[in-house]
Short mmCIF file of C-alpha atoms and ligand atoms in Angstrom, two decimals:
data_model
loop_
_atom_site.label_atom_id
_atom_site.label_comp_id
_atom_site.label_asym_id
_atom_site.label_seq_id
_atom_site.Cartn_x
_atom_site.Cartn_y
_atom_site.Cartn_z
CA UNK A 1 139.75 117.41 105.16
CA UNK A 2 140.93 114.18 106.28
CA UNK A 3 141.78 114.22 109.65
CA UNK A 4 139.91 112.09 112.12
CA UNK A 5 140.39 110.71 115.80
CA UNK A 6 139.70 107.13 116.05
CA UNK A 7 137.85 108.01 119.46
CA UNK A 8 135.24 110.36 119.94
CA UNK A 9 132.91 111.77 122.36
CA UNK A 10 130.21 112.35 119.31
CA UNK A 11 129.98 110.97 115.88
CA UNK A 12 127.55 112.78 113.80
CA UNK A 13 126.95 111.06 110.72
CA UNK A 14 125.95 112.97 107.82
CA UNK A 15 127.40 116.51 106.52
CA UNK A 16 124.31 117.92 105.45
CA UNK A 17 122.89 121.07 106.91
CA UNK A 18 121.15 119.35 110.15
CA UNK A 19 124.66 117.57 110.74
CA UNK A 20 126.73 120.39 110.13
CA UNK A 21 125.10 122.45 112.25
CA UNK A 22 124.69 120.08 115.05
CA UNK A 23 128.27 119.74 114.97
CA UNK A 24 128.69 123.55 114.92
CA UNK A 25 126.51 123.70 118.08
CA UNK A 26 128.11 121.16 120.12
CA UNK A 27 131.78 122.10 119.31
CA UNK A 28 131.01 125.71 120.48
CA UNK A 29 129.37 123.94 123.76
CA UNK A 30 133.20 122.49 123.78
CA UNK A 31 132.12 118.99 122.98
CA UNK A 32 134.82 116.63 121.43
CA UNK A 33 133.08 116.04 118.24
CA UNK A 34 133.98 114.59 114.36
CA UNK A 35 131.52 115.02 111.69
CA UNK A 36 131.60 112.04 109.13
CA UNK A 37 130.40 112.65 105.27
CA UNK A 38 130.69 110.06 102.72
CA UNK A 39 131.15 112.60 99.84
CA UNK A 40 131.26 116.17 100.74
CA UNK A 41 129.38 118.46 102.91
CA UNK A 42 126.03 119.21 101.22
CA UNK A 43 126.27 117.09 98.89
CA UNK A 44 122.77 115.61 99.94
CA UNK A 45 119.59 117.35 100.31
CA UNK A 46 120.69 120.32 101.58
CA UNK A 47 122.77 121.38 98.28
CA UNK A 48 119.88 120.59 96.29
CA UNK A 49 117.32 122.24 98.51
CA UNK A 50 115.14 125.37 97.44
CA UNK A 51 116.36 127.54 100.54
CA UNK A 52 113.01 128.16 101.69
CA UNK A 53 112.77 129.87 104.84
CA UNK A 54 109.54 130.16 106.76
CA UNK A 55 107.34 129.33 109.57
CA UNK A 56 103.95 129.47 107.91
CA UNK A 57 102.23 126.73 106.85
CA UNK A 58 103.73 123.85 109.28
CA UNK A 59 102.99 121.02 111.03
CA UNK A 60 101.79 122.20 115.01
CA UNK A 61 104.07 119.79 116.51
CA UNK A 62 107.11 122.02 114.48
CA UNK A 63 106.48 125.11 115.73
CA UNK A 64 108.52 125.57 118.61
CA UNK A 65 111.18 124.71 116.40
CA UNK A 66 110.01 126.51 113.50
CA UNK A 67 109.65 129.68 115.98
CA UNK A 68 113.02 129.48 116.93
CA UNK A 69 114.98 128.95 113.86
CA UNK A 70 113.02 132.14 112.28
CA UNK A 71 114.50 133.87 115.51
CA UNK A 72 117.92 132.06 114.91
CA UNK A 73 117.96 133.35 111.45
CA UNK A 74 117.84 137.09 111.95
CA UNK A 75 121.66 136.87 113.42
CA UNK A 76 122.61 133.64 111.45
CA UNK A 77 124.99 135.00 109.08
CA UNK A 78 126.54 137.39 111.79
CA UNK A 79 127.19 134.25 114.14
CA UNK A 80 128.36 132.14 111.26
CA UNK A 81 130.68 135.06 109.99
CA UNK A 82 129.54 134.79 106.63
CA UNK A 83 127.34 135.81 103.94
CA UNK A 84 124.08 133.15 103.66
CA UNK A 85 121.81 135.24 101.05
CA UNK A 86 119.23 135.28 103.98
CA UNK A 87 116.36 137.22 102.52
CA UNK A 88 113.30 138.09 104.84
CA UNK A 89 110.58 138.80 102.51
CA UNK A 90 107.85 137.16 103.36
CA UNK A 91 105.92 133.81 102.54
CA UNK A 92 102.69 133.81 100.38
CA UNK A 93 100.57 130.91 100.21
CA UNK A 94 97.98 131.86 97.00
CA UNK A 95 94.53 130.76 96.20
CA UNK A 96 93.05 131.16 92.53
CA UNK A 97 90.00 129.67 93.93
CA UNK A 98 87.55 131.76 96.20
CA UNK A 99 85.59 129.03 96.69
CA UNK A 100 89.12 127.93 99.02
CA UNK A 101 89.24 130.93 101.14
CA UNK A 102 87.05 130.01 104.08
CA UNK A 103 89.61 127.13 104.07
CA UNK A 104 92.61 129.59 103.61
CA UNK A 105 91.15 132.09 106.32
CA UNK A 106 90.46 129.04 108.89
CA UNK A 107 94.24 128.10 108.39
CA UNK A 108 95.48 131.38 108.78
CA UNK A 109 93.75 132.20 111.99
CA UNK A 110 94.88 128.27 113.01
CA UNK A 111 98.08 129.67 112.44
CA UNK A 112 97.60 133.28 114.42
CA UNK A 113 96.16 131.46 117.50
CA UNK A 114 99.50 129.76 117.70
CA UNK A 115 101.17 133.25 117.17
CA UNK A 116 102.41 133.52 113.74
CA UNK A 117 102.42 136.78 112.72
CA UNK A 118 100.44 136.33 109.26
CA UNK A 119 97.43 137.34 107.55
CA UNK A 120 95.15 137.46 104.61
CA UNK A 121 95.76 139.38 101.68
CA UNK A 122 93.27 140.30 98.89
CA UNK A 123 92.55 143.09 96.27
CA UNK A 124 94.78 145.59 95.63
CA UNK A 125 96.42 145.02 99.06
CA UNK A 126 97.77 141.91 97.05
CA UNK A 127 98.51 143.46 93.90
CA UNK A 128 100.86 146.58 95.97
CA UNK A 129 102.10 143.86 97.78
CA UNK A 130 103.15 141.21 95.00
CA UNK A 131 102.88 143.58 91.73
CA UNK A 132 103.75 140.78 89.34
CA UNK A 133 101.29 138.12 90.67
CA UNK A 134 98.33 136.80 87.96
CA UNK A 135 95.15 138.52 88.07
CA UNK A 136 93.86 135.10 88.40
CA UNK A 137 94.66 134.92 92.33
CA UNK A 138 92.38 136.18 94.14
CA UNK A 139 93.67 136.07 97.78
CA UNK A 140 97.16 134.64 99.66
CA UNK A 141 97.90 133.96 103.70
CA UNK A 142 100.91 135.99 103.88
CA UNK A 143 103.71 136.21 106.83
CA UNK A 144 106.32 139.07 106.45
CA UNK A 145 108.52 137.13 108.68
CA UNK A 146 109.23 134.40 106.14
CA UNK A 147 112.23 134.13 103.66
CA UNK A 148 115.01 132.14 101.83
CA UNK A 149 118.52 131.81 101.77
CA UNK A 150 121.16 130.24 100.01
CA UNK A 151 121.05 126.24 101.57
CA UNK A 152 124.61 125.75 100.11
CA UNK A 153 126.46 128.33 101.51
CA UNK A 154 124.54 127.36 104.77
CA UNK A 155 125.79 124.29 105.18
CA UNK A 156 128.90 125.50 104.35
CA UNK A 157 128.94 127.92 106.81
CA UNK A 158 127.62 125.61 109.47
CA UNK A 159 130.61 123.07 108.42
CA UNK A 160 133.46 126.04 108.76
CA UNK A 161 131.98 127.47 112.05
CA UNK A 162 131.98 124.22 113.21
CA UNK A 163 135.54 123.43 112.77
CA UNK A 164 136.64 126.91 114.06
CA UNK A 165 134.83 126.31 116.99
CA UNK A 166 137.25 122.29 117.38
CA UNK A 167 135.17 120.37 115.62
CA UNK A 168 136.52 117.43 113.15
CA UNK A 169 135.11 116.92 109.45
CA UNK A 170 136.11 114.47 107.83
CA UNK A 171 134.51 114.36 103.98
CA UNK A 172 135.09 111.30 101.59
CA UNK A 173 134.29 108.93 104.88
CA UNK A 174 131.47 106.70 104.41
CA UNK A 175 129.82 105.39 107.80
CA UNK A 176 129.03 101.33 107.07
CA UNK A 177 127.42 100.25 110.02
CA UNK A 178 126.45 101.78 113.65
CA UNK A 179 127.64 99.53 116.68
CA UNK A 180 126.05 98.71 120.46
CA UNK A 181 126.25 96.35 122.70
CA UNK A 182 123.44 95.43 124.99
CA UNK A 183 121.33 98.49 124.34
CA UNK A 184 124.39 101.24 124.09
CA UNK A 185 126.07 102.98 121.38
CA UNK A 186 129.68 101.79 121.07
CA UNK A 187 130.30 103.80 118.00
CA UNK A 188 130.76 103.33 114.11
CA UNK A 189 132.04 101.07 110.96
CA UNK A 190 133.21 102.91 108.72
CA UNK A 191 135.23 102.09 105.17
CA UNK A 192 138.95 103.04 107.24
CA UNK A 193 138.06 101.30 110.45
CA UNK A 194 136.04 101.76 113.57
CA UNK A 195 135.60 105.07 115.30
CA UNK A 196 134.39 104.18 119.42
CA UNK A 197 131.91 107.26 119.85
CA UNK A 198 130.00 107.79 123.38
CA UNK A 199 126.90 109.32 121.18
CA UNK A 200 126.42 108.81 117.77
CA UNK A 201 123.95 111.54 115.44
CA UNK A 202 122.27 109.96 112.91
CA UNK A 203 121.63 113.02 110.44
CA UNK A 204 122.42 111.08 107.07
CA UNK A 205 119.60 112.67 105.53
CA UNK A 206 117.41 110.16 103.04
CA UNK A 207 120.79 107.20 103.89
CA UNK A 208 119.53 107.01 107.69
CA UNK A 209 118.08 104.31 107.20
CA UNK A 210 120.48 102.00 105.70
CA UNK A 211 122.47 102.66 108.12
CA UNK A 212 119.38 102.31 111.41
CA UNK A 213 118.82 99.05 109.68
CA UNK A 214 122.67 97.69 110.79
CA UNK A 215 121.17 98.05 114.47
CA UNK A 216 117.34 96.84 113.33
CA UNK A 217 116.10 99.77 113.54
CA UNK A 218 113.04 101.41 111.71
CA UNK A 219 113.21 104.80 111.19
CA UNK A 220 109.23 105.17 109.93
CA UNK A 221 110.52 107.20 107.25
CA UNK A 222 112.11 106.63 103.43
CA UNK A 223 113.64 108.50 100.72
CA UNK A 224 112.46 110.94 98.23
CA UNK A 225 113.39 112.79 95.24
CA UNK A 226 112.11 116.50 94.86
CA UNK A 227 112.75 118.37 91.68
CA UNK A 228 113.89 121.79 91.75
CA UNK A 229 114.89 123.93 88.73
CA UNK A 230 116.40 127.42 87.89
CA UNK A 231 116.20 130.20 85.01
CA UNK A 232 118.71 132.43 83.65
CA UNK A 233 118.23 135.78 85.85
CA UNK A 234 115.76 138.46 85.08
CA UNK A 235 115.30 141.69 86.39
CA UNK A 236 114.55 141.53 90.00
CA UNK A 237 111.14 142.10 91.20
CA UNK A 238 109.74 139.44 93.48
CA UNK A 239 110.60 139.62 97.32
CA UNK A 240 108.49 136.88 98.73
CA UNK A 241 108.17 133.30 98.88
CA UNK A 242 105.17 132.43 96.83
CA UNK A 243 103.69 128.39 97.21
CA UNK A 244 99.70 128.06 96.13
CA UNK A 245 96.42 125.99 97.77
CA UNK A 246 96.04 124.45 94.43
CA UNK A 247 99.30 123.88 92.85
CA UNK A 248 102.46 122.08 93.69
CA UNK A 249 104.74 124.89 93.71
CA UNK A 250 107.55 127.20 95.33
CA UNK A 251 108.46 130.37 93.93
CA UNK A 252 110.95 132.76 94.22
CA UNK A 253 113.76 135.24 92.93
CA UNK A 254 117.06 134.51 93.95
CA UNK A 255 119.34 137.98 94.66
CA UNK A 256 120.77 137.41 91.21
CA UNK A 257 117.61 137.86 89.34
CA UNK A 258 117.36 134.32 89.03
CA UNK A 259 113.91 132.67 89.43
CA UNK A 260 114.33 129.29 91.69
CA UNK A 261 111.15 126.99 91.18
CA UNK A 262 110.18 123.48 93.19
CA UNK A 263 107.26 122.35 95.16
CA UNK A 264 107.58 118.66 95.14
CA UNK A 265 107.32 117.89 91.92
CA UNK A 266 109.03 114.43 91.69
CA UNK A 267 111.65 112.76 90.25
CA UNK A 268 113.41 109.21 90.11
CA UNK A 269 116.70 108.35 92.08
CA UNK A 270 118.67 106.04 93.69
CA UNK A 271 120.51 106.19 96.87
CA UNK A 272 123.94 105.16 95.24
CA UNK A 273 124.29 109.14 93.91
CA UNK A 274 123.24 112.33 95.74
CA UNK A 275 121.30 113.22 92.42
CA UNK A 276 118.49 111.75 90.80
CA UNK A 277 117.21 112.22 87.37
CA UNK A 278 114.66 114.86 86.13
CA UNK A 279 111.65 113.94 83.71
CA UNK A 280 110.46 116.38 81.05
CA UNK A 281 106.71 116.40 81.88
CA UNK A 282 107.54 117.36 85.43
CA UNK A 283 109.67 120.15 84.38
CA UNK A 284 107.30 121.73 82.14
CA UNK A 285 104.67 121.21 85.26
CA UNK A 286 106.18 123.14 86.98
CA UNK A 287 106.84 125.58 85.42
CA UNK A 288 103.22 125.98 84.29
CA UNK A 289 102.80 125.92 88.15
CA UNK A 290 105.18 128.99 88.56
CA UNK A 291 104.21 130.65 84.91
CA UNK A 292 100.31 130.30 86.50
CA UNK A 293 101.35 133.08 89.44
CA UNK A 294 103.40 134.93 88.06
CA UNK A 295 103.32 134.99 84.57
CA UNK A 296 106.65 136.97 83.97
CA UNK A 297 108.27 133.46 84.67
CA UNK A 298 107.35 132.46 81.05
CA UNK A 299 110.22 134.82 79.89
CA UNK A 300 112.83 134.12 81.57
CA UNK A 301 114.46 130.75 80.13
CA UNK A 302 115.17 127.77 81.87
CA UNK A 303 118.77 126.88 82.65
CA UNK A 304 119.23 124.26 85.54
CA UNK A 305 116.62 121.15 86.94
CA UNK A 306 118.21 118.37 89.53
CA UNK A 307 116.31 115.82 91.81
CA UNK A 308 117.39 116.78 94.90
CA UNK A 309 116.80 113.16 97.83
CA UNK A 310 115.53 113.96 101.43
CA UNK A 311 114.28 111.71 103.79
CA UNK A 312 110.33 111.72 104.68
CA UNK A 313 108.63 110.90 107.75
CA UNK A 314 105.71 108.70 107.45
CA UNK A 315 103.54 111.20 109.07
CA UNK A 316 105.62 114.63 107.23
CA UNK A 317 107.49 115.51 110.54
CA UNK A 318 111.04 115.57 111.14
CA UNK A 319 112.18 112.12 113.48
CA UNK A 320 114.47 114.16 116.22
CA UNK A 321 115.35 112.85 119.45
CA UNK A 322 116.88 110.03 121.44
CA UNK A 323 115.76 106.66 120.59
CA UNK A 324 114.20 104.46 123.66
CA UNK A 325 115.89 101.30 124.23
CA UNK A 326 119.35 102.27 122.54
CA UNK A 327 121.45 104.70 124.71
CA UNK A 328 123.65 107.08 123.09
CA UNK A 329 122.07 107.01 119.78
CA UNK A 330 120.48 110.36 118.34
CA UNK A 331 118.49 110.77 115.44
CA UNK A 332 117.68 113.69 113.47
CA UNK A 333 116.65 112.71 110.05
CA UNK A 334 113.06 112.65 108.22
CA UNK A 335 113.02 116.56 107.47
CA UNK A 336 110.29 115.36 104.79
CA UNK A 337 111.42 118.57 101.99
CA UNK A 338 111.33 121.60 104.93
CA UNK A 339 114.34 121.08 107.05
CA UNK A 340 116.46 123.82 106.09
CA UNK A 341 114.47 126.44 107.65
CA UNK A 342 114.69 124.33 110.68
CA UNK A 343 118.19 123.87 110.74
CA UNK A 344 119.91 126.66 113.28
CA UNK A 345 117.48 125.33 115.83
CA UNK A 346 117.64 121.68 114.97
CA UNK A 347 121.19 122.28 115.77
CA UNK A 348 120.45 124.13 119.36
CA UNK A 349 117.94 121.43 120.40
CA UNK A 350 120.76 118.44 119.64
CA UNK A 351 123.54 119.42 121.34
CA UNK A 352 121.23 120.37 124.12
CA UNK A 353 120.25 116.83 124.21
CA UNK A 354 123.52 115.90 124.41
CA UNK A 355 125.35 118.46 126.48
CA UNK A 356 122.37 118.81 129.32
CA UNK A 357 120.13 115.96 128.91
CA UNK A 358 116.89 118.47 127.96
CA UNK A 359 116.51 119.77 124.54
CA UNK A 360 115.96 124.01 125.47
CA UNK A 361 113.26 123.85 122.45
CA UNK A 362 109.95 121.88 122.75
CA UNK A 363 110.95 118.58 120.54
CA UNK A 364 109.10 115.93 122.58
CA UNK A 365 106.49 115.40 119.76
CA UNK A 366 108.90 114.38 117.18
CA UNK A 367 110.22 111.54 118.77
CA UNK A 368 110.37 108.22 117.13
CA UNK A 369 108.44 106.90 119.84
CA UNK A 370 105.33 108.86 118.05
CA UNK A 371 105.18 105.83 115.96
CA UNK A 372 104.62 103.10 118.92
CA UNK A 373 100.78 103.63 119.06
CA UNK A 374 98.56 105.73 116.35
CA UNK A 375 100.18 108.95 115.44
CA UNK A 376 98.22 111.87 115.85
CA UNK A 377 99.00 114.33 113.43
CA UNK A 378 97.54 117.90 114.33
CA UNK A 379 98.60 119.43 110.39
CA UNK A 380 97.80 122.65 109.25
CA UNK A 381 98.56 121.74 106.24
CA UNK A 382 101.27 119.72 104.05
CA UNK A 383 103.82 122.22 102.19
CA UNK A 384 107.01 121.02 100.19
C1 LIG B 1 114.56 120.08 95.76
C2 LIG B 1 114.43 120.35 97.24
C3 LIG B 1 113.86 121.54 97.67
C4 LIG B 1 113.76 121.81 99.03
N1 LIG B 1 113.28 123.03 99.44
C5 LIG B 1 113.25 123.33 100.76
C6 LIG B 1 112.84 124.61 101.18
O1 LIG B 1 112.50 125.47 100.38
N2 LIG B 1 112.85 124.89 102.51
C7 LIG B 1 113.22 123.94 103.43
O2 LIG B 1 113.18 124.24 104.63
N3 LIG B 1 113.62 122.71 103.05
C8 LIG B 1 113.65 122.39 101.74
N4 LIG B 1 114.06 121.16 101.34
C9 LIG B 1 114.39 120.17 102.34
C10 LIG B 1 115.75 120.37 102.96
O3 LIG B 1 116.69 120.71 101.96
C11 LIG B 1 116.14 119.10 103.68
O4 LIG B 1 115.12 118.76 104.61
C12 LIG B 1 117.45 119.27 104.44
O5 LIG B 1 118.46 119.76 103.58
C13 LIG B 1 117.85 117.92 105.02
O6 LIG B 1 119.14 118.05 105.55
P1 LIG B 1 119.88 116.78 106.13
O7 LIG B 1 121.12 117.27 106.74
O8 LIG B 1 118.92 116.00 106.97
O9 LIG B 1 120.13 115.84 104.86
P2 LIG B 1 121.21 115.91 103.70
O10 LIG B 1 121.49 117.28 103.26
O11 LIG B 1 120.79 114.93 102.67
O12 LIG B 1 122.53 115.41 104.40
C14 LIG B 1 122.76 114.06 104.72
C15 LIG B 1 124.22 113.79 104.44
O13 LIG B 1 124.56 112.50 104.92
C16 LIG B 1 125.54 111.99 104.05
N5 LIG B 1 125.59 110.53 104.20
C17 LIG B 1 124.68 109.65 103.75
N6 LIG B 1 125.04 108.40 104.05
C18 LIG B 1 126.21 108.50 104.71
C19 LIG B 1 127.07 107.55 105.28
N7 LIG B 1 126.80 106.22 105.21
N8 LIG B 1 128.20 107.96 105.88
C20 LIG B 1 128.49 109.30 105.95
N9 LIG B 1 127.68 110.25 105.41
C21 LIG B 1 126.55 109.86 104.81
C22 LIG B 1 125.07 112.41 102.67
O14 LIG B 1 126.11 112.40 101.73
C23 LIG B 1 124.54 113.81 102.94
O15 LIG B 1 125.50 114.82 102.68
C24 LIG B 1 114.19 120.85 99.99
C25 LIG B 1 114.75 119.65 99.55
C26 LIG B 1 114.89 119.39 98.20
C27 LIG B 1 115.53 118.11 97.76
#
């Protein structure tokens, strides 16, 4: 797609799946908008990512968006006409350790007290629920209400919707620079020529701030690369999401049989490619990691690993909001390795910003202003 205006109300840089679907949302709130990717849409993060899909387990300043997206979810693939892979079978965070579960129990009720349906599992109740899980675990915080889905087909979908609904996307266009003039947004450089934009969404993923730089801008965030690998399929067993106290690791069965592991393990990169590169000792960490719950996983034979680059906030938490002393610019970037569950709301919560001044989900303690004094972070705990 190549197609562009050279004016625009809003420029949303970045065709990953917080872009796309903040273009999605404001086109369908009939806002002139042109979505600008310098390769293709997910290309970034969000093609790489492990399609996790829960609420458990976050930071309390996410929640209300967290809360909503899970909502958003259950009629996401209905309101994007098509088929995401959305799979709601629950998230369970393990412990091999009992000597962790007053720690896992405080969490969990943390976690019920701000009304997440979720609880702790143990015994056999484990075993029914998760029949292939080691005998070594001995307990898990589980919420039914978790999932996964396919991030590619996502983003996709976000991207199509988007342009059904008016908007522009325009792939192979690399933004170079954002413009102001005396504190307001006058739009974007990019490799073909200026583009005058009212409001300007900064959602280029772990490239934000190369580009929030041009304008002196510091994002309190950088880039990094998350490993995430795949297995030839096996028969199909495992319904939840399965991440551990002890271990980096994310585990689950894609609807193909296919197991999908990650967790953070890292990886090097650079920001010239949307890949990075894997390293052997990290692969077969993780999949000792994976092998350790479930032990089936040491049959089925590894066929894909990539290093996957998303942006992290200095303090874990996604940077969304408008930014004080610049008018017109928007950021949404910083989704630290969990932003695709986020994504249907981060999307609702944008073009609210934009199209009524108030954001109809509770984002005012992810602003980048968090960073002007001492940040308090209220974490439950730190998942990837
Ligand atoms: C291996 C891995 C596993 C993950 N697992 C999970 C998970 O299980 N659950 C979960 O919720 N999250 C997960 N995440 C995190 C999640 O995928 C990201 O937080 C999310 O995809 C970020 O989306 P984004 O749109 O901000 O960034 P991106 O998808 O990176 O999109 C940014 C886009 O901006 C484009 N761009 C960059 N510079 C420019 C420019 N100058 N001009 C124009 N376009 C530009 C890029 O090409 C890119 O397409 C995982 C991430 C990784 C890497």
């Amino acid at each position: 797609m190549s197609k562009r205006h050279t004016t625009v109300n809003v420029a949303v840089i970045g065709g990953g799946v917080e872009g796309c679907s903040i273009a999605w949302h404001l086109a369908r709130a009939g806002v002139s908008v042109t979505l600008l990717e310098r390769w293709e849409i997910s290309a970034g993060a969000s093609g790489a990512s492990a399609g996790g899909v829960r609420h458990q387990g976050r930071d309390l300043r996410e929640f209300p968006l967290a809360f909503r997206a899970i909502e958003r979810w259950q009629t996401l693939e209905e309101d994007l006409g098509a088929d995401l892979e959305y799979r709601r079978g629950g998230h369970a965070t393990t412990t091999e350790q009992p000597e962790d579960l007053p720690i896992l129990k405080a969490s969990v009720r943390a976690q019920q007290l701000a009304g997440l349906d979720i609880r702790v599992v143990s015994g056999t109740d484990l075993r029914d629920l998760i029949p292939g899980i080691s005998p070594n675990v001995v307990a898990a915080a589980y919420s039914p209400g978790d999932g996964h889905a396919n991030p590619t087909l996502t983003t996709q979908a976000f991207a199509r919707a988007a342009e059904r609904a008016g908007a522009m996307i325009c792939t192979g266009c690399s933004v170079t620079a954002i413009s102001q003039t005396g504190g307001r947004i006058t739009g974007i450089a990019t490799a073909d020529g200026p583009i005058a934009a009212d409001v300007i969404v900064l959602a280029a993923g772990a490239w934000s701030g190369e580009l929030a730089a041009t304008i002196g801008l510091d994002l309190h965030c950088g880039p990094d690369g998350y490993q995430a690998m795949t297995t030839y399929p096996v028969e199909p067993h495992l319904v939840q999401v399965l991440g551990s106290m002890q271990r980096m690791i994310s585990l689950k069965q894609l609807p193909d049989g296919r197991y999908l592991l990650g967790g953070g393990w890292p990886g090097t990169f650079s920001l010239e490619t949307p890949r990075g590169q894997t390293n052997e000792a990290n692969i077969l960490g993780n999949q000792e990691a994976a092998i350790a719950l479930i032990p089936d996983v040491a049959h089925a034979v590894l066929d894909q690993a990539w290093i996957g680059i998303d942006m992290h906030g200095h303090d874990d938490v996604p940077i969304l909001g408008r930014v004080d002393g610049i008018d017109g610019l928007i950021v949404a970037t910083g989704f630290s390795g969990h932003g695709f569950a986020l994504s249907p709301a981060v999307g609702e919560a944008i073009a609210g910003l934009i199209t009524t001044g108030w954001s109809p989900i509770d984002i005012s303690a992810l602003g980048l202003d968090r960073f002007d004094g001492a940040s308090e972070a209220s974490a439950l705990h730190h998942a990837g």
